[in-house]
Coordinates of C-alpha atoms in Angstrom, one line a residue:
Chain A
X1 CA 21.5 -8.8 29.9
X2 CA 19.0 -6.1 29.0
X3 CA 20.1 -3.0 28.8
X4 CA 17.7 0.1 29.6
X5 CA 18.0 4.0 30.5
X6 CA 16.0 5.8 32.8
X7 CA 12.8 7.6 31.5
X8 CA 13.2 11.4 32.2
X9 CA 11.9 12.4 35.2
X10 CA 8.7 14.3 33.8
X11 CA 8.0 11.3 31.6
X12 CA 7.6 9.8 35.3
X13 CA 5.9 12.3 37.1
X14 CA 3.7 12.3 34.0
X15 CA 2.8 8.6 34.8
X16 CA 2.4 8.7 38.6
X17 CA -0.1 11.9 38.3
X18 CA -2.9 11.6 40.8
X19 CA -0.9 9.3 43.1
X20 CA 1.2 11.2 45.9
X21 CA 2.6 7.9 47.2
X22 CA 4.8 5.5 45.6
X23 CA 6.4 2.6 46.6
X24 CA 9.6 2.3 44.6
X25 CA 11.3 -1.5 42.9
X26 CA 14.6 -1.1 42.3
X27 CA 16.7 -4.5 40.5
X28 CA 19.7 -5.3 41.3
X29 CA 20.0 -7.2 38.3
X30 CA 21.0 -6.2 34.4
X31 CA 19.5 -2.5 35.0
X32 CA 21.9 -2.0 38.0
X33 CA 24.6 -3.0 36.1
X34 CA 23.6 -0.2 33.2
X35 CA 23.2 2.2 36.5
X36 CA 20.1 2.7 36.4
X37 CA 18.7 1.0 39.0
X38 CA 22.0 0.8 41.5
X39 CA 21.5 2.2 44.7
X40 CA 22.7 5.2 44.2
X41 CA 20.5 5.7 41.5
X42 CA 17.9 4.4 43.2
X43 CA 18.8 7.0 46.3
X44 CA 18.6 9.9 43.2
X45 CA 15.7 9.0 42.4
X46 CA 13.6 8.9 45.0
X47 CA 15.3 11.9 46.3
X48 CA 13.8 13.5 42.6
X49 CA 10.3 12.3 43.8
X50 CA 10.2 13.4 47.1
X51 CA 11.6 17.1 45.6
X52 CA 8.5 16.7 43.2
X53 CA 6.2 16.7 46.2
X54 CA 5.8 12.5 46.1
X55 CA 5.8 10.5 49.7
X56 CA 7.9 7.8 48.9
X57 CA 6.6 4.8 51.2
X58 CA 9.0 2.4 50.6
X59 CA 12.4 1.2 48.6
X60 CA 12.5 -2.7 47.9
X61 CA 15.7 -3.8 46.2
X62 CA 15.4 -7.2 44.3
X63 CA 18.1 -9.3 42.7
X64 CA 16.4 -9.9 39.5
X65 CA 13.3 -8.3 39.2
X66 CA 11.9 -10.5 36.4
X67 CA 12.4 -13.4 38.5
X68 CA 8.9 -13.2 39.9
X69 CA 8.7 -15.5 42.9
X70 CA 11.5 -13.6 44.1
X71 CA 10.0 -10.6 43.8
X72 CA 6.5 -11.4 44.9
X73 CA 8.7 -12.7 48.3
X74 CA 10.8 -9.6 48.7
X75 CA 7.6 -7.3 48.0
X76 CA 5.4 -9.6 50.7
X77 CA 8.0 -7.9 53.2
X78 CA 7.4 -4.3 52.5
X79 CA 3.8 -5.3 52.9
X80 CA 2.4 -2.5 54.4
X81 CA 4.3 0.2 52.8
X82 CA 3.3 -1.5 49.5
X83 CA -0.3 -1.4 50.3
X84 CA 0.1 2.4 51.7
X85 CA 0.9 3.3 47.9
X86 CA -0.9 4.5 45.2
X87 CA 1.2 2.7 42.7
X88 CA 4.7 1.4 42.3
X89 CA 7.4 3.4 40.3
X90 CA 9.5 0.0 38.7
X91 CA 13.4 0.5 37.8
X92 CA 14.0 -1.9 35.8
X93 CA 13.7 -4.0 32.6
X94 CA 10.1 -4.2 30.9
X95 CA 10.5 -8.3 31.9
X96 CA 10.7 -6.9 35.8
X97 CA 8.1 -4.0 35.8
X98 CA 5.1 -6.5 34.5
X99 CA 6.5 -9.5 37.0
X100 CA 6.0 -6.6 39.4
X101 CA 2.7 -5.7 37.9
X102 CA 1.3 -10.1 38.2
X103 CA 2.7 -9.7 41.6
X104 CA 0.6 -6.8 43.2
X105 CA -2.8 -5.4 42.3
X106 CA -1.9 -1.7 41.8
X107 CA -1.1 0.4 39.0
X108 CA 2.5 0.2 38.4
X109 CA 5.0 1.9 36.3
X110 CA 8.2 1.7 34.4
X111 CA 11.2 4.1 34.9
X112 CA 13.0 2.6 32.0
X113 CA 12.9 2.1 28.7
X114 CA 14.4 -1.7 27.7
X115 CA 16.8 -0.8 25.0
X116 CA 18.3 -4.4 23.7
X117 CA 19.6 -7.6 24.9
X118 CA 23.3 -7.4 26.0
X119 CA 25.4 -10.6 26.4
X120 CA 23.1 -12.6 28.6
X121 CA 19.6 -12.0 29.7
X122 CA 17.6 -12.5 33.3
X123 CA 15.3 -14.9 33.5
X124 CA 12.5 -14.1 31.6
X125 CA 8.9 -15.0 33.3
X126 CA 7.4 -17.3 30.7
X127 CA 4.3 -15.2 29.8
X128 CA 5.7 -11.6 30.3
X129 CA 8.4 -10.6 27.4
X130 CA 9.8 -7.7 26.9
X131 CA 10.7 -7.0 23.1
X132 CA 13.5 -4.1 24.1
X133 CA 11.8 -1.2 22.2
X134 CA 13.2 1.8 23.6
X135 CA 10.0 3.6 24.5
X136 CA 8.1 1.7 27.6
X137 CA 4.7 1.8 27.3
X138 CA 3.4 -0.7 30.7
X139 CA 2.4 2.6 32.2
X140 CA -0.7 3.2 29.6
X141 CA -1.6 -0.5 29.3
X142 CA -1.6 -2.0 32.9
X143 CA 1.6 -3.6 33.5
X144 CA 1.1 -5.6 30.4
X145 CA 3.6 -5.2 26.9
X146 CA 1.2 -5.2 24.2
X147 CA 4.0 -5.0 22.1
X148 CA 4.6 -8.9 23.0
X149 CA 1.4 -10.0 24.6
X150 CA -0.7 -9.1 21.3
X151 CA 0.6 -11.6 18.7
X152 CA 0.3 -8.0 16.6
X153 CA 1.8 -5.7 18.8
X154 CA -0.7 -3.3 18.5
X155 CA -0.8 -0.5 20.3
X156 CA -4.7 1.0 20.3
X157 CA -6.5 -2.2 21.6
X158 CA -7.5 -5.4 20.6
X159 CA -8.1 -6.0 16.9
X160 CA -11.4 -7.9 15.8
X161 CA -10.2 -11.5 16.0
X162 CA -9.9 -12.5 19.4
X163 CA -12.5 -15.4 20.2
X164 CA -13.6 -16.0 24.1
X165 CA -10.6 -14.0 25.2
X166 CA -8.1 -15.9 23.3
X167 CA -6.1 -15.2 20.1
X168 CA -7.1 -16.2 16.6
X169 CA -3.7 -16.7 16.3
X170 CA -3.6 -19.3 18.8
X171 CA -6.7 -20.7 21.2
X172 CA -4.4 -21.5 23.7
X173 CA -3.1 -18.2 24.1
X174 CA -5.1 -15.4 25.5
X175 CA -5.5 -12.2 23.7
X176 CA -3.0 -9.8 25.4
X177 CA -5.6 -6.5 25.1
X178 CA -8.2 -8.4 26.9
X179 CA -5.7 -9.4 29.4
X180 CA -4.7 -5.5 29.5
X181 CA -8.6 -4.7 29.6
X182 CA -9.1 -6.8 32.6
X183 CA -6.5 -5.4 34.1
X184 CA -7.3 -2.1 33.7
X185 CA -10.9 -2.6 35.0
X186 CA -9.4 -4.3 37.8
X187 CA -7.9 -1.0 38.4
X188 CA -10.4 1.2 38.0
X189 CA -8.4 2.2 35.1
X190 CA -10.4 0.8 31.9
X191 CA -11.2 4.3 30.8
X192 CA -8.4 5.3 29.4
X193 CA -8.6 3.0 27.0
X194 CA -10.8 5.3 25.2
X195 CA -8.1 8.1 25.1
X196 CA -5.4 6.7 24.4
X197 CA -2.6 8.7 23.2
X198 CA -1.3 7.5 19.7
X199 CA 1.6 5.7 19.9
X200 CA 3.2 5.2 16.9
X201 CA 6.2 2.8 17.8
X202 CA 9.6 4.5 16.7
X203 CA 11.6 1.5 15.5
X204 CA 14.9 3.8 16.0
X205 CA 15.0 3.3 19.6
X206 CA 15.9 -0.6 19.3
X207 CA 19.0 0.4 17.0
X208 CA 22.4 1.7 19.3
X209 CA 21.9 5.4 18.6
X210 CA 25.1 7.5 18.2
X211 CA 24.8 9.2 21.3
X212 CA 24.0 5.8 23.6
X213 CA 27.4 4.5 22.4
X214 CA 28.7 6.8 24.3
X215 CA 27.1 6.1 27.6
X216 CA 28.5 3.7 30.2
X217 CA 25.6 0.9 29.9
X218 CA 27.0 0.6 26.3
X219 CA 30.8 0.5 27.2
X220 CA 29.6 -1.4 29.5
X221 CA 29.4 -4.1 27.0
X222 CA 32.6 -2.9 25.5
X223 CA 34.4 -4.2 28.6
X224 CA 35.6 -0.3 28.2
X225 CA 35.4 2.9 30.5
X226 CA 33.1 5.3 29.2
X227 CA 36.0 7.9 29.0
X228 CA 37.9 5.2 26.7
X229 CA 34.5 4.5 24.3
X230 CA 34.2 8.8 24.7
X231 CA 37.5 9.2 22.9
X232 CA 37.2 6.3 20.5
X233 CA 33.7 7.4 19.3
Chain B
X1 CA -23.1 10.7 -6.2
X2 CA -20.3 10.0 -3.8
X3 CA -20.6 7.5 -0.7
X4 CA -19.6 10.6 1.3
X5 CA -22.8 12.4 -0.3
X6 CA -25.1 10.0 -0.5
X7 CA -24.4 9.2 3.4
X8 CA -25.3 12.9 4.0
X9 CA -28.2 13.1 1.6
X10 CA -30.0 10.0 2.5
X11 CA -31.4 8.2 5.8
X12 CA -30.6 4.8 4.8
X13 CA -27.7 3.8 2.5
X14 CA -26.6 0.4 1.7
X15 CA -23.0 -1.0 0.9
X16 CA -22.2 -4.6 -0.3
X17 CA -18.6 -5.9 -1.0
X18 CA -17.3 -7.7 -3.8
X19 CA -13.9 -10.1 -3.4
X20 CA -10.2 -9.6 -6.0
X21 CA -9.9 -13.1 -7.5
X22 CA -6.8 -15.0 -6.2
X23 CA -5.9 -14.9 -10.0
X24 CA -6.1 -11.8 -13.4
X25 CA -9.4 -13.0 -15.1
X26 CA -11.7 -9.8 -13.7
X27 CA -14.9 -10.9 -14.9
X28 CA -16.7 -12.4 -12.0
X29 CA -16.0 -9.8 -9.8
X30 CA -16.7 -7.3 -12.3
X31 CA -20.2 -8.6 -13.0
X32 CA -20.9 -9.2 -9.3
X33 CA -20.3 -5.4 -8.8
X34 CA -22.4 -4.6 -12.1
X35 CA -25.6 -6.4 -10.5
X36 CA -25.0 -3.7 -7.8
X37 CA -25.1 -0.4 -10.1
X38 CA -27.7 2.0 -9.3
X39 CA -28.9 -0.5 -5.5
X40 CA -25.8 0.8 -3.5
X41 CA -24.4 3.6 -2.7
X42 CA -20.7 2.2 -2.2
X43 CA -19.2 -1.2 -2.9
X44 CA -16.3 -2.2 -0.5
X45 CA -13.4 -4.5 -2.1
X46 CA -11.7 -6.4 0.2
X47 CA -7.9 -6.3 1.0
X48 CA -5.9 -9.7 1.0
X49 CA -8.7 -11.2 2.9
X50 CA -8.4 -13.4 5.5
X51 CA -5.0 -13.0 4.6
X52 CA -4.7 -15.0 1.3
X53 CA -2.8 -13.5 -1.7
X54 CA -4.5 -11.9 -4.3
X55 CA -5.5 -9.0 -6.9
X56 CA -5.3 -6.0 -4.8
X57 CA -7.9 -4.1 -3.3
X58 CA -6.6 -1.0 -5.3
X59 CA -6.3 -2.5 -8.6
X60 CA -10.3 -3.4 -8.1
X61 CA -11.4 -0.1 -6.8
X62 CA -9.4 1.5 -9.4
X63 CA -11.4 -0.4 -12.4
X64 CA -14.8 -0.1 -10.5
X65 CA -14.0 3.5 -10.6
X66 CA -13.7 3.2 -14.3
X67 CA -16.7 1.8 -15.1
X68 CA -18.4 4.7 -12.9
X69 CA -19.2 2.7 -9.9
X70 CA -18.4 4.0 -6.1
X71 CA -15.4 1.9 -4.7
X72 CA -15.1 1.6 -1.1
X73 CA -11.3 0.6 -0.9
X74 CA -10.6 -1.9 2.4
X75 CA -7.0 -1.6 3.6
X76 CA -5.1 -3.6 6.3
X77 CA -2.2 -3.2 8.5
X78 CA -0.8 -6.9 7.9
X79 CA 1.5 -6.5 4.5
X80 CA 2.3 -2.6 4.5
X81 CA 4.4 -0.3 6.3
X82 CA 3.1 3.4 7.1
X83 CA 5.1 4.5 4.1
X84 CA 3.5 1.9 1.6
X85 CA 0.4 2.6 3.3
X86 CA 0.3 6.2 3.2
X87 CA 1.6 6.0 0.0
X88 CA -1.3 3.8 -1.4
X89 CA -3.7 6.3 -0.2
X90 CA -2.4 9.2 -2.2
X91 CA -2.3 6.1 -4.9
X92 CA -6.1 5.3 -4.6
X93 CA -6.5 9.2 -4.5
X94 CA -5.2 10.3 -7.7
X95 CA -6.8 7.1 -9.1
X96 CA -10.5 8.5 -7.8
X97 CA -10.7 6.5 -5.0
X98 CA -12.4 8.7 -2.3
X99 CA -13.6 6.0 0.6
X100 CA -11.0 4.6 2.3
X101 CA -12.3 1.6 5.3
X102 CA -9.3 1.0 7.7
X103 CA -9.2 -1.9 9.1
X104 CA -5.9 -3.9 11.4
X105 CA -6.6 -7.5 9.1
X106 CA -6.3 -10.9 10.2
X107 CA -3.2 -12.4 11.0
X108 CA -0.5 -13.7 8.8
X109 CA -0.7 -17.3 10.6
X110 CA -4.4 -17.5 9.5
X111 CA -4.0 -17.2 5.6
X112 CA -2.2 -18.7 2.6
X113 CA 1.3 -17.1 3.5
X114 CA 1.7 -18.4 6.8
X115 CA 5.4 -18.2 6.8
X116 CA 5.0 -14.5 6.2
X117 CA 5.9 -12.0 8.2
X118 CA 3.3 -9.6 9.4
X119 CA 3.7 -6.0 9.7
X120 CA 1.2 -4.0 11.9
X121 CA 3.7 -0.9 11.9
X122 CA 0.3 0.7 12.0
X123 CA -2.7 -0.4 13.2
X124 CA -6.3 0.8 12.3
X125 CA -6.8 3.3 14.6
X126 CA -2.9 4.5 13.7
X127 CA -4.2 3.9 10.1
X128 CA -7.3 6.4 10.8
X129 CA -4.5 8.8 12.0
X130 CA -1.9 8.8 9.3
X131 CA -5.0 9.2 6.6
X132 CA -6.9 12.1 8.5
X133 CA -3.2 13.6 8.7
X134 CA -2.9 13.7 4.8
X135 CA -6.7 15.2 4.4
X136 CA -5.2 18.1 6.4
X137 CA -1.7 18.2 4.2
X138 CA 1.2 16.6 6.4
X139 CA 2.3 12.7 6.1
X140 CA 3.1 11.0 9.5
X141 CA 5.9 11.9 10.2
X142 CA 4.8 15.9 10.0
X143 CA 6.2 16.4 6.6
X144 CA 4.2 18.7 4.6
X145 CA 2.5 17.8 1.5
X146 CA 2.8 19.7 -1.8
X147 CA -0.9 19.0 -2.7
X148 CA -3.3 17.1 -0.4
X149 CA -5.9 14.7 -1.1
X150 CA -8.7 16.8 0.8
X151 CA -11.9 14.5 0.1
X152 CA -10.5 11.6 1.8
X153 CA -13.1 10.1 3.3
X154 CA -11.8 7.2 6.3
X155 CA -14.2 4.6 7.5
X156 CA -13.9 1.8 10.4
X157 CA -15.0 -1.3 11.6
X158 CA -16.3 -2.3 14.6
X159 CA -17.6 -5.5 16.7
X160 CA -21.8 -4.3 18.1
X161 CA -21.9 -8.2 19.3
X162 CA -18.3 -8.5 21.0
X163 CA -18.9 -9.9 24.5
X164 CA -17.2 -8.4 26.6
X165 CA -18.2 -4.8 24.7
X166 CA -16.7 -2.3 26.4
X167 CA -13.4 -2.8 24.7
X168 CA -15.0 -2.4 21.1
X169 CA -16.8 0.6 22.8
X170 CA -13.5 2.4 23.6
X171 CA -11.8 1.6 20.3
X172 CA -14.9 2.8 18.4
X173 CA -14.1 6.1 20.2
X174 CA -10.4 6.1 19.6
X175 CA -10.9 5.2 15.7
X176 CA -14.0 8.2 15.4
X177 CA -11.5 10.7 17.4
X178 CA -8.5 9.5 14.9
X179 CA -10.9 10.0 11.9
X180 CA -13.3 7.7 10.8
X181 CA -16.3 9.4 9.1
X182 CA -18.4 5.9 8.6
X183 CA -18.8 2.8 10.6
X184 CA -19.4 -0.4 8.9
X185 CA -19.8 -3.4 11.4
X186 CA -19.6 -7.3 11.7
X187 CA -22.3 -8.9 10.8
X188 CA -25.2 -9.1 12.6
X189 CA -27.8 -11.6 13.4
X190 CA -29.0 -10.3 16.8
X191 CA -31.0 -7.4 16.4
X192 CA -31.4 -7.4 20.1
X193 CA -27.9 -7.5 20.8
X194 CA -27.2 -4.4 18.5
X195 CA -29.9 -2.5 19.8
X196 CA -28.3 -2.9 23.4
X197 CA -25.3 -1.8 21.4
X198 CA -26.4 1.3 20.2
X199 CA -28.0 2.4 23.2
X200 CA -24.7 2.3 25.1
X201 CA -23.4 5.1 22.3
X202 CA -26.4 7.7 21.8
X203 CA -23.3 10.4 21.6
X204 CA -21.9 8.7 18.4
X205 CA -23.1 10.6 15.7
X206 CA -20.6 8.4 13.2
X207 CA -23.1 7.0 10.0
X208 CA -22.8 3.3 11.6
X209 CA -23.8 0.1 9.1
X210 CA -24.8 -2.9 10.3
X211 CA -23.2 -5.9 8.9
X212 CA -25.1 -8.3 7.0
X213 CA -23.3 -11.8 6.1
X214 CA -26.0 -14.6 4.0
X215 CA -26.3 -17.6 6.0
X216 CA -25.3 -20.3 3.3
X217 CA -26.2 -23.4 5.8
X218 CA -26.7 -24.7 9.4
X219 CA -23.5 -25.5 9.1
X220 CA -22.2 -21.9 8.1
X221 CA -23.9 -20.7 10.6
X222 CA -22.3 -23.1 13.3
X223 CA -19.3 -23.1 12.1
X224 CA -19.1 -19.2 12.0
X225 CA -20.9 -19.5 16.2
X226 CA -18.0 -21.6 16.9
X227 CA -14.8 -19.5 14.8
X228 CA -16.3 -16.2 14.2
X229 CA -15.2 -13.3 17.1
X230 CA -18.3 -11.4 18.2
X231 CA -20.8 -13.2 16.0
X232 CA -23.7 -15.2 17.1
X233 CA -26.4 -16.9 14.9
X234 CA -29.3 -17.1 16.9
X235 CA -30.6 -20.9 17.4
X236 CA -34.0 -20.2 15.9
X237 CA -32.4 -18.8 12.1
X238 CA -29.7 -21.8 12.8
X239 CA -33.3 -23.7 12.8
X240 CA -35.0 -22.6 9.9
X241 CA -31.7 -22.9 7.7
X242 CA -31.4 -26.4 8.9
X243 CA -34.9 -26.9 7.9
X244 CA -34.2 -25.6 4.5
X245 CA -31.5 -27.8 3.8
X246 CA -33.7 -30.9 4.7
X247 CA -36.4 -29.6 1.9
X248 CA -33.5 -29.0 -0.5
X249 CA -32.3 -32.9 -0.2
X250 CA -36.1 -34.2 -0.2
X251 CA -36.5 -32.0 -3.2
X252 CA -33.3 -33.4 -4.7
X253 CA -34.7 -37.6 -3.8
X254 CA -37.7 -36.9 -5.1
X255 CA -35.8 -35.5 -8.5
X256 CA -38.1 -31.8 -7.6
X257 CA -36.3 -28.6 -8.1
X258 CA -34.9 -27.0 -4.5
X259 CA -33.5 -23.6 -3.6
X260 CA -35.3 -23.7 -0.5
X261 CA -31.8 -23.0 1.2
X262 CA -31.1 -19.8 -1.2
X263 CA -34.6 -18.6 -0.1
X264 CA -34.6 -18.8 3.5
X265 CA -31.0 -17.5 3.5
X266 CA -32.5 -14.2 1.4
X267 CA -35.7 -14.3 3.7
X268 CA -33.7 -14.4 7.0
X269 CA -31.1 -11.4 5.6
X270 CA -34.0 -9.4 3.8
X271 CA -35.8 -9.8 7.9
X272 CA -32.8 -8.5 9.5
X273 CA -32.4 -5.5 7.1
X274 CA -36.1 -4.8 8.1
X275 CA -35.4 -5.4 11.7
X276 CA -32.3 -3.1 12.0
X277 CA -33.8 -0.3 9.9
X278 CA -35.2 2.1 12.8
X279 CA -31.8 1.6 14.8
X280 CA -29.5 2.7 12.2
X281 CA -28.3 4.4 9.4
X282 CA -28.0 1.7 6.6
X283 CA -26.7 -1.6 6.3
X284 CA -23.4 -3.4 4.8
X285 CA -23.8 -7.0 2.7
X286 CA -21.4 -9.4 2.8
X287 CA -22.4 -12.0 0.4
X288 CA -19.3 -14.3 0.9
X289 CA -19.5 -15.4 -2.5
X290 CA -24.1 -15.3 -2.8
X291 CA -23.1 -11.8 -4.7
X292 CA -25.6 -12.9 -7.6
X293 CA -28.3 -13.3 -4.7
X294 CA -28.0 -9.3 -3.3
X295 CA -30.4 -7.9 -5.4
X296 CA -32.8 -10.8 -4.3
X297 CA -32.4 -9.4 -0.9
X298 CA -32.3 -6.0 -1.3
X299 CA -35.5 -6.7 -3.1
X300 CA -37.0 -8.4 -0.4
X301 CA -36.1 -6.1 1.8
X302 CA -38.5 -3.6 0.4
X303 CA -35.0 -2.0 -0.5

């Protein structure tokens, strides 16, 4: 399972400026189960958009987001409202929001950050990976983790070795910051590849912080209640 | 005179780099950077390049300093951490190593460690950051400095013959907003190409140097057409060189001295430099191991 917490709600509205209409991905997989994505969670959330002045065209619960086919067939029956949105707000794991992002051509974004892997994890899609690092950045970079699609994780573009597209680490794989370039373009989006905020990766977030033990997605894992890990911690 | 001076005192600058020896006997590269006293106005040393284990770039810079040269010190984002690399940069500072080039580096799978594990905690626009931050007195995590190496001076790298370029376009952007005071580039064998290049960035004001890397062979050159990112030898200097090597083994049969190889590589590089002169502000050798020829081509260049 990967667990994940919700991104605070300006971190959100932050990422969905300029688009007043959102069609929202909810899973019904590991981040329900951390209650994130659950549908009352879901429900708060998009009442927390609509509040913020956001037209919410559609909800779409999937069973397991990352499992894309499912997804791509689930999202092919919200068709129009998916189409009447300016981009889609994902809740779930980093693995969902980019099966999400190969599945429609719109901007999308994550209302998580992936934390770690619990006891078991969802299917992964083979060529989107999510490497759990606390501080989701698919918003800036397409829908695309350049944390695990660049064989250097880095997080200001492509460095000078890829070669037709691919990696010099590997020909047969193709450089994840062209694939995030292309993507970008596709959107209309390529610009803001030249201001790109610096991210410097803070390698806390994949450690459990003191105050995450005491959340429920972490006694979660403690087979406990929350109260119960509360009074223990 | 500094690099940093001499960039602002003089239209045309040239930089050349030297390579640490995989090894503790100094005296090549020493002597390759002596041949360069008084023709350049910096010498780059290159870090752990193409990610192969070796004398470091600061021990060089540091003894090039001693002899009263003007080190350009390289520095990847493969082996260090920000707190080795931030540290090394106060290190090269109080060593008198002002010119710092930032660069990401190749990969860990590419060199002689392939087992290692690569780092990248930073990268080189990050890199660009964390140095600019200590020019103005706080490490990166905001921490203040109690005295603060103030004549940094941060260059970059970028690709002018990257297709597609608009990627190297927007990371040359981020790296000159992050810090970089000099541009040094790939090398260049398409004058053509670079001049498209630099048309697409009249706002850049950034010193930028084009790269210059000595064609060895036809086969350097095909090799590097076929392995190199964003460099491509032209079919006509892949021509001539191929040429030259045919003189150099009828000169060899016929027991005749040859070097027509050595010349046509100095002829084609000492051209280029001419070439690129009205479209930028200097030019950066890469000899690959030709150092002892650079003066040859500086001296053909007119230089």
């Amino acid at each position: 399972m990967i667990a994940s917490e919700r991104k605070p709600l300006d971190e959100i509205l932050g990422q969905l400026e300029g688009e007043a209409n959102v069609f929202v991905v909810a899973c019904d997989g590991c981040s329900a189960g951390c209650q994130v994505s659950d549908p009352d969670h879901t429900e708060q959330m998009v009442k927390e958009l609509e509040e913020a002045g956001k037209t919410v065209t559609g909800v779409a619960r999937v069973e397991m987001v990352c499992n894309s086919g499912l997804t791509a067939l689930m999202l092919a029956r919200h068709l129009s409202s998916v189409n009447q949105a300016d981009g889609l707000l994902v809740m779930s794991c980093g693995v969902g929001v980019q099966s999400v992002a190969a599945a429609v051509e719109k901007p999308v974004h994550p209302a998580t950050n992936s934390i770690h892997l619990g006891g078991f994890q969802g299917l992964w899609r083979s060529e989107a990976r999510c490497a759990q690092c606390g501080d989701c950045l698919l918003d800036y970079t397409g829908g695309i983790c350049p944390y695990t699609a660049c064989s250097k994780g880095l997080t200001h573009g492509s460095c000078g070795g890829p070669m037709d597209g691919k990696c010099e680490v590997d020909p047969s794989i193709p450089c994840g910051w062209e694939r995030i370039y292309q993507r970008l373009a596709a959107l209309g989006k390529a610009d803001r590849l030249q201001e790109m905020p610096l991210r410097l990766r803070d390698f806390r977030n994949m450690l459990p912080m003191k105050e995450r033990r005491r959340t429920s997605l972490w006694a979660l894992e403690l087979f406990e209640e929350p109260e119960a890990a509360e009074e223990a911690g | 005179m500094t690099f940093k001076e001499t960039l602002a005192n003089q239209d045309w600058v040239v930089t050349c780099e030297v390579a640490p020896p995989k090894g503790v006997d100094m005296k090549h590269v020493l002597e390759e950077a002596e041949l360069l006293r008084g023709k350049v106005a910096g010498i780059n040393v290159t870090d752990l390049q193409a990610a192969a284990m070796r004398v470091s770039s600061l021990a060089t810079c540091s003894l090039l300093k001693q002899k009263g040269l003007e080190p350009i010190m390289q520095m990847v984002c493969r082996d260090r951490n920000r707190l080795a690399l931030q540290s090394e940069l106060l290190s090269a500072y109080v060593l008198g190593i002002r010119n710092v080039l930032c660069l990401t580096g190749d990969h860990t799978t590419l060199g002689d460690h392939p087992d290692a594990k690569p780092v990248f905690d930073l990268d080189s626009v990050s890199l660009l950051r964390a140095g600019q931050g200590l020019i103005e007195g706080k490490d990166l995590a905001g921490n203040e400095l109690e005295s603060v190496p103030t004549d940094l001076f941060l260059g970059a790298i970028v690709t002018p013959c990257a297709d597609p370029i608009e990627p190297q376009i927007y990371k040359l952007h981020q790296k000159i907003e992050a810090g970089a005071k000099f541009i040094q580039t790939q090398a260049v064998y398409d004058v053509g190409a670079f001049e498209q290049f630099m048309k697409r960035i009249p706002e850049v004001k950034t010193p930028i140097l084009a790269g210059i890397v000595l064609l060895k062979s036809a086969g350097m050159a095909r090799y590097m057409n076929a392995n190199v990112a964003g460099v491509t030898v032209p079919d006509d200097l892949i021509k001539e060189m191929a040429e030259a090597g045919e003189k150099d083994k009828q000169a060899k049969a016929e027991g005749k001295k040859g070097g027509h190889k050595v010349n046509t590589s100095i002829e084609i590089a000492a051209r280029l430099i001419r070439d690129l002169k009205p479209l930028c502000r200097g030019v950066h050798i890469m000899p690959l191991g030709w150092g002892h020829h650079v003066p040859a081509v500086l001296e053909a260049a007119g230089l």
